[in-house]
């Protein structure tokens, strides 16, 4: 497992759209005597939680009659494990359980999952907010060739592939890992794109169009970026550049590492005897 956990990004980004003001209710009271909307909401959150335990990466739930109908869904990032997905949905829904505004909309996007509910149906719609963007700044100085050639091509490839990947193990999720070698050096490029399965393929394309637009505005010079719209997302990560030792004329360095590895193996073998 080579998971790199970026703690600062793992913190939940909480968007309580209908609830930007601080909750004024007494939380305990509120959960003790829930109104109809709150109890529908609790049913939705509980359904989402239960389904995440069954190993899905996406689920939608609806509860209650108008005007107290609550619509909810969760979506996990396609490259995490089922256990991480379930853990993420559990903590997000439990967090939402604690707040008890009536008739509101709540949206949580963490590094691993997105959970939301609303009194308006949002299924099958492309939405451009709330969105979160994080990216590294002006790294391009050290990688000029890379950014203007390899990266846009790689992202285009994923963005074209995602809408037709509905029946992959995680619907609409595509990823790519590549070791890129150029004259200046080599690096690893990891990238992924994903749409929410409630979108049809053409709206998946529309949503990823928003991503591309954002990418060219914010991130084409960034070594890593995470662009999250409510119904689709894009992430990529480029490792530190490893200088091309051959072109610098320091071939012996490679031999040296090889030699040390060889010695280490020999020692290992001797110790094993
Ligand atoms: C609600 O909050 C008030 C103070 O704001 C407190 O005195 C009261 O005990 C709380 N009620 C419950 C059921 O916790
Ligand atoms: C979720 O599972 C728990 C425990 O099995 C159960 O009590 C609860 O009723 C379930 N929620 C829904 C909405 O089915
Ligand atoms: C695609 O998204 C638009 C805008 O959100 C929505 O109005 C439309 O119904 C969606 N199309 C389908 C086929 O779901
Ligand atoms: C890098 O970005 C920061 C903030 O955006 C800016 O202040 C700084 O001048 C930039 N540095 C270079 C070398 O472009
Ligand atoms: C990429 O950038 C490098 C250096 O800035 C430049 O020499 C090269 O022509 C650019 N390539 C493209 C395809 O824009
Ligand atoms: C190193 O750069 C040279 C050209 O300068 C190129 O021929 C060679 O393939 C590069 N090797 C690696 C490992 O990048
Ligand atoms: C998922 O993919 C993104 C981008 O490709 C990467 O940054 C992240 O580390 C990956 N997460 C896991 C758990 O592999
Ligand atoms: C909601 O989930 C059900 C399965 O539980 C599925 O049949 C339906 O297509 C989903 N609706 C949307 C809008 O994703």
XYZ file of C-alpha atoms and ligand atoms in Angstrom:
385
model
C 0.000 0.000 0.000
C 1.525 3.280 -1.067
C -1.100 5.642 0.238
C 0.131 9.080 0.894
C -2.025 10.819 3.406
C -2.002 14.544 3.159
C -3.439 15.471 6.518
C -4.291 19.037 5.645
C -6.417 17.865 2.744
C -8.022 15.088 4.666
C -9.844 17.486 6.906
C -13.438 17.634 5.918
C -14.512 20.577 3.892
C -17.925 21.308 5.211
C -20.412 23.170 3.140
C -23.681 23.639 4.900
C -25.357 25.575 2.157
C -28.581 26.333 3.902
C -26.792 26.706 7.155
C -23.938 29.113 6.805
C -25.063 30.706 10.051
C -24.285 28.836 13.230
C -26.928 26.330 14.309
C -28.993 28.025 16.951
C -30.867 24.975 18.178
C -30.074 22.949 21.179
C -28.625 19.877 19.511
C -29.768 17.375 22.066
C -33.316 18.680 21.999
C -33.284 18.615 18.268
C -32.396 14.954 18.029
C -34.697 14.063 20.873
C -37.744 15.541 19.189
C -37.009 15.454 15.494
C -39.514 17.018 13.149
C -40.669 15.130 10.064
C -37.895 16.505 7.882
C -35.255 15.601 10.438
C -36.515 12.093 10.848
C -36.599 11.617 7.073
C -33.102 12.969 6.943
C -32.001 10.556 9.632
C -33.492 7.688 7.628
C -31.580 8.809 4.540
C -28.313 9.113 6.439
C -28.817 5.732 8.057
C -29.602 4.130 4.673
C -26.464 5.630 3.160
C -24.392 4.445 6.082
C -25.803 0.937 5.871
C -25.184 0.716 2.131
C -21.620 1.901 2.409
C -21.034 -1.101 4.683
C -22.154 -3.362 1.829
C -19.248 -2.259 -0.329
C -20.815 0.212 -2.768
C -18.948 3.293 -3.902
C -22.167 5.114 -4.722
C -25.664 5.035 -3.343
C -28.699 7.266 -3.418
C -31.606 7.333 -0.988
C -34.888 9.191 -0.800
C -37.255 9.298 2.177
C -40.542 10.936 3.037
C -43.409 12.639 1.295
C -43.478 16.163 -0.073
C -42.823 18.742 1.337
C -40.581 16.814 3.705
C -38.855 14.610 1.163
C -35.127 14.212 1.687
C -32.760 13.200 -1.116
C -29.322 11.923 -0.301
C -26.321 10.247 -1.835
C -22.723 9.332 -1.251
C -19.857 8.816 -3.656
C -16.447 7.420 -2.771
C -13.247 8.184 -4.640
C -12.652 5.189 -6.898
C -9.137 4.285 -5.779
C -9.777 3.798 -2.070
C -10.677 0.470 -0.479
C -14.256 -0.518 0.348
C -13.372 -0.325 4.023
C -12.026 3.218 3.679
C -15.147 4.152 1.735
C -17.408 2.792 4.413
C -15.402 4.472 7.182
C -15.537 7.770 5.355
C -19.301 7.592 4.788
C -19.856 6.555 8.392
C -17.970 9.486 9.827
C -19.508 11.986 7.404
C -23.091 10.836 8.017
C -22.564 10.723 11.775
C -21.185 14.241 11.613
C -24.276 15.333 9.683
C -26.547 13.549 12.130
C -25.299 15.863 14.840
C -26.420 19.037 13.156
C -30.124 19.531 13.004
C -31.287 22.442 10.964
C -34.714 21.902 9.519
C -35.102 21.953 5.720
C -31.539 22.372 4.762
C -28.994 21.128 2.366
C -25.764 19.687 3.498
C -22.719 18.769 1.506
C -19.480 17.244 2.699
C -16.486 16.485 0.539
C -13.545 14.888 2.227
C -10.473 13.488 0.611
C -12.127 10.098 0.251
C -15.855 10.567 -0.090
C -18.669 12.973 -0.733
C -21.941 12.825 1.199
C -24.888 15.124 0.759
C -28.594 15.509 1.311
C -31.109 18.106 0.297
C -34.812 18.871 0.219
C -34.474 19.266 -3.558
C -33.726 16.376 -5.841
C -30.303 16.744 -7.436
C -30.178 13.324 -9.086
C -28.966 13.284 -12.693
C -28.185 17.011 -12.673
C -24.820 18.519 -13.500
C -23.963 21.098 -10.853
C -21.108 23.536 -10.679
C -21.254 24.264 -6.972
C -20.237 23.675 -4.308
C -16.847 22.875 -5.726
C -13.440 22.560 -4.101
C -10.078 23.042 -5.708
C -6.685 22.473 -4.242
C -3.434 22.532 -6.121
C 0.232 23.252 -5.757
C 1.468 26.603 -6.950
C 3.922 27.533 -9.675
C 5.966 24.376 -9.829
C 6.216 24.667 -13.575
C 9.539 26.424 -13.323
C 11.179 23.128 -12.537
C 9.197 21.083 -15.084
C 8.499 23.267 -18.121
C 8.466 20.468 -20.685
C 6.290 18.252 -18.640
C 3.387 20.561 -18.042
C 2.819 21.712 -21.550
C 3.127 18.299 -23.166
C 2.527 15.205 -21.078
C -0.037 16.369 -18.537
C -2.826 17.821 -20.714
C -2.602 14.784 -22.981
C -2.905 12.393 -20.067
C -5.868 14.244 -18.586
C -7.623 14.444 -21.956
C -7.240 10.712 -22.305
C -8.863 10.049 -18.903
C -11.622 12.566 -19.439
C -12.513 10.947 -22.757
C -12.491 7.483 -21.193
C -14.531 8.179 -18.038
C -18.006 8.617 -19.619
C -17.776 5.251 -21.359
C -16.590 3.434 -18.216
C -19.955 3.101 -16.555
C -19.629 -0.656 -16.258
C -16.104 -0.707 -14.844
C -15.861 -2.091 -11.247
C -16.348 1.415 -9.875
C -18.672 3.112 -12.378
C -17.212 6.063 -14.281
C -13.873 5.794 -12.520
C -10.668 5.765 -14.545
C -7.093 6.103 -13.421
C -3.643 5.938 -14.856
C -0.173 5.615 -13.449
C 2.778 6.211 -15.643
C 6.488 6.483 -15.260
C 7.522 9.227 -17.663
C 11.085 9.499 -18.909
C 12.276 12.637 -20.601
C 15.647 14.148 -21.360
C 15.598 16.205 -18.143
C 14.720 13.272 -15.971
C 11.919 10.975 -14.993
C 8.884 11.147 -12.749
C 5.731 9.280 -11.862
C 2.397 10.642 -12.951
C -0.757 9.419 -11.226
C -4.105 10.705 -12.385
C -7.761 9.842 -11.998
C -11.132 11.082 -13.175
C -14.581 10.090 -11.951
C -18.233 10.952 -12.481
C -21.124 10.273 -10.145
C -23.180 7.327 -11.482
C -26.428 9.298 -11.362
C -25.240 11.203 -14.434
C -25.815 9.808 -17.867
C -22.693 9.513 -20.049
C -23.331 12.763 -21.893
C -23.736 14.691 -18.643
C -20.598 13.000 -17.353
C -18.846 14.578 -20.344
C -20.485 17.936 -19.592
C -19.344 17.746 -15.979
C -15.777 16.858 -16.924
C -15.882 19.845 -19.273
C -16.247 22.022 -16.163
C -13.220 20.256 -14.742
C -11.114 20.926 -17.825
C -12.100 24.575 -17.781
C -11.113 24.849 -14.147
C -7.879 22.995 -14.771
C -6.789 25.421 -17.468
C -7.641 28.365 -15.206
C -5.996 27.203 -12.036
C -3.757 24.281 -12.425
C -1.991 23.713 -15.696
C 1.241 24.786 -13.984
C 0.681 22.690 -10.873
C 2.545 19.561 -9.918
C -0.579 18.202 -8.247
C -4.209 19.234 -8.205
C -7.598 18.095 -6.959
C -10.631 19.511 -8.664
C -13.949 18.432 -7.169
C -17.320 19.337 -8.556
C -20.445 17.837 -6.947
C -20.835 15.283 -9.749
C -17.321 14.706 -11.044
C -13.724 15.095 -10.073
C -10.171 15.037 -11.282
C -6.934 14.492 -9.408
C -3.360 14.147 -10.416
C -0.028 13.995 -8.760
C 3.454 14.218 -10.219
C 6.360 12.917 -8.175
C 9.575 14.823 -7.680
C 11.751 14.867 -10.764
C 14.534 12.305 -10.740
C 17.426 13.787 -12.710
C 18.499 11.902 -15.798
C 21.788 10.565 -14.532
C 22.929 9.343 -17.938
C 22.756 12.749 -19.526
C 24.642 14.259 -16.599
C 27.424 11.743 -17.122
C 27.219 10.183 -13.675
C 26.583 6.604 -14.716
C 28.671 5.231 -11.860
C 26.030 6.396 -9.398
C 23.613 3.812 -10.748
C 26.294 1.120 -10.613
C 27.074 2.127 -7.085
C 23.470 1.707 -5.983
C 23.368 -1.592 -7.790
C 26.607 -2.625 -6.066
C 25.274 -1.724 -2.649
C 22.069 -3.586 -3.275
C 24.088 -6.569 -4.371
C 26.151 -6.428 -1.184
C 23.024 -6.084 0.903
C 21.554 -9.158 -0.751
C 24.751 -11.090 -0.161
C 24.726 -10.103 3.505
C 21.069 -11.100 3.653
C 21.887 -14.490 2.210
C 24.797 -15.019 4.569
C 22.702 -13.999 7.572
C 20.005 -16.385 6.417
C 22.431 -19.326 6.392
C -30.492 22.960 25.920
O -29.640 24.060 26.164
C -29.843 24.702 27.378
C -28.928 25.892 27.501
O -28.831 26.524 26.289
C -29.594 23.754 28.542
O -29.866 24.376 29.767
C -30.463 22.555 28.377
O -30.154 21.611 29.384
C -30.309 21.935 27.007
N -31.268 20.880 26.869
C -30.906 19.626 26.770
C -31.998 18.632 26.646
O -29.729 19.289 26.756
C -29.307 0.440 9.212
O -28.812 -0.656 9.970
C -29.151 -0.588 11.353
C -28.434 -1.720 12.060
O -28.544 -2.884 11.335
C -30.649 -0.672 11.503
O -31.000 -0.566 12.871
C -31.281 0.472 10.749
O -32.692 0.368 10.793
C -30.828 0.475 9.292
N -31.315 1.691 8.666
C -32.138 1.662 7.646
C -32.615 2.993 7.154
O -32.505 0.641 7.087
C -28.161 16.608 -17.845
O -27.953 17.697 -16.975
C -28.863 18.769 -17.175
C -28.378 19.943 -16.357
O -28.163 19.595 -15.027
C -30.258 18.284 -16.823
O -31.170 19.331 -16.991
C -30.608 17.122 -17.721
O -31.863 16.588 -17.340
C -29.552 16.026 -17.616
N -29.821 15.023 -18.624
C -30.077 13.766 -18.304
C -30.323 12.855 -19.463
O -30.084 13.351 -17.169
C 4.646 31.617 -6.801
O 3.336 31.898 -6.409
C 3.258 32.824 -5.355
C 1.816 32.916 -4.919
O 0.941 32.636 -5.957
C 3.792 34.169 -5.833
O 3.731 35.120 -4.801
C 5.235 33.970 -6.255
O 5.746 35.194 -6.797
C 5.346 32.876 -7.293
N 6.747 32.602 -7.524
C 7.253 32.535 -8.726
C 8.704 32.260 -8.788
O 6.575 32.687 -9.730
C 6.961 23.426 -23.836
O 7.769 24.331 -23.119
C 9.114 24.318 -23.532
C 9.914 25.206 -22.593
O 9.134 26.193 -22.031
C 9.199 24.777 -24.989
O 10.523 24.718 -25.399
C 8.353 23.853 -25.852
O 8.316 24.304 -27.165
C 6.932 23.760 -25.314
N 6.201 22.754 -26.064
C 4.940 22.903 -26.423
C 4.321 21.759 -27.141
O 4.300 23.904 -26.143
C 18.821 10.725 -20.642
O 18.978 11.724 -21.625
C 19.465 11.232 -22.874
C 19.654 12.405 -23.792
O 20.257 13.460 -23.124
C 18.483 10.265 -23.463
O 18.989 9.723 -24.661
C 18.257 9.139 -22.475
O 17.229 8.310 -22.958
C 17.833 9.710 -21.145
N 17.748 8.602 -20.196
C 16.873 8.560 -19.255
C 16.909 7.376 -18.341
O 16.079 9.442 -19.104
C -5.829 8.013 -5.744
O -5.361 8.708 -6.904
C -4.828 9.997 -6.643
C -4.492 10.662 -7.950
O -4.214 9.763 -8.951
C -3.605 9.866 -5.757
O -3.111 11.143 -5.450
C -4.006 9.149 -4.475
O -2.853 8.922 -3.693
C -4.658 7.813 -4.798
N -5.128 7.219 -3.565
C -4.923 5.938 -3.284
C -5.480 5.458 -2.006
O -4.295 5.205 -4.043
C -30.777 5.338 -7.163
O -30.413 4.048 -6.738
C -31.176 2.997 -7.339
C -30.695 1.711 -6.748
O -30.827 1.734 -5.403
C -30.969 3.016 -8.818
O -31.764 2.025 -9.417
C -31.337 4.371 -9.369
O -30.999 4.430 -10.730
C -30.566 5.444 -8.645
N -30.997 6.718 -9.122
C -30.124 7.626 -9.498
C -30.698 8.905 -9.966
O -28.927 7.425 -9.455
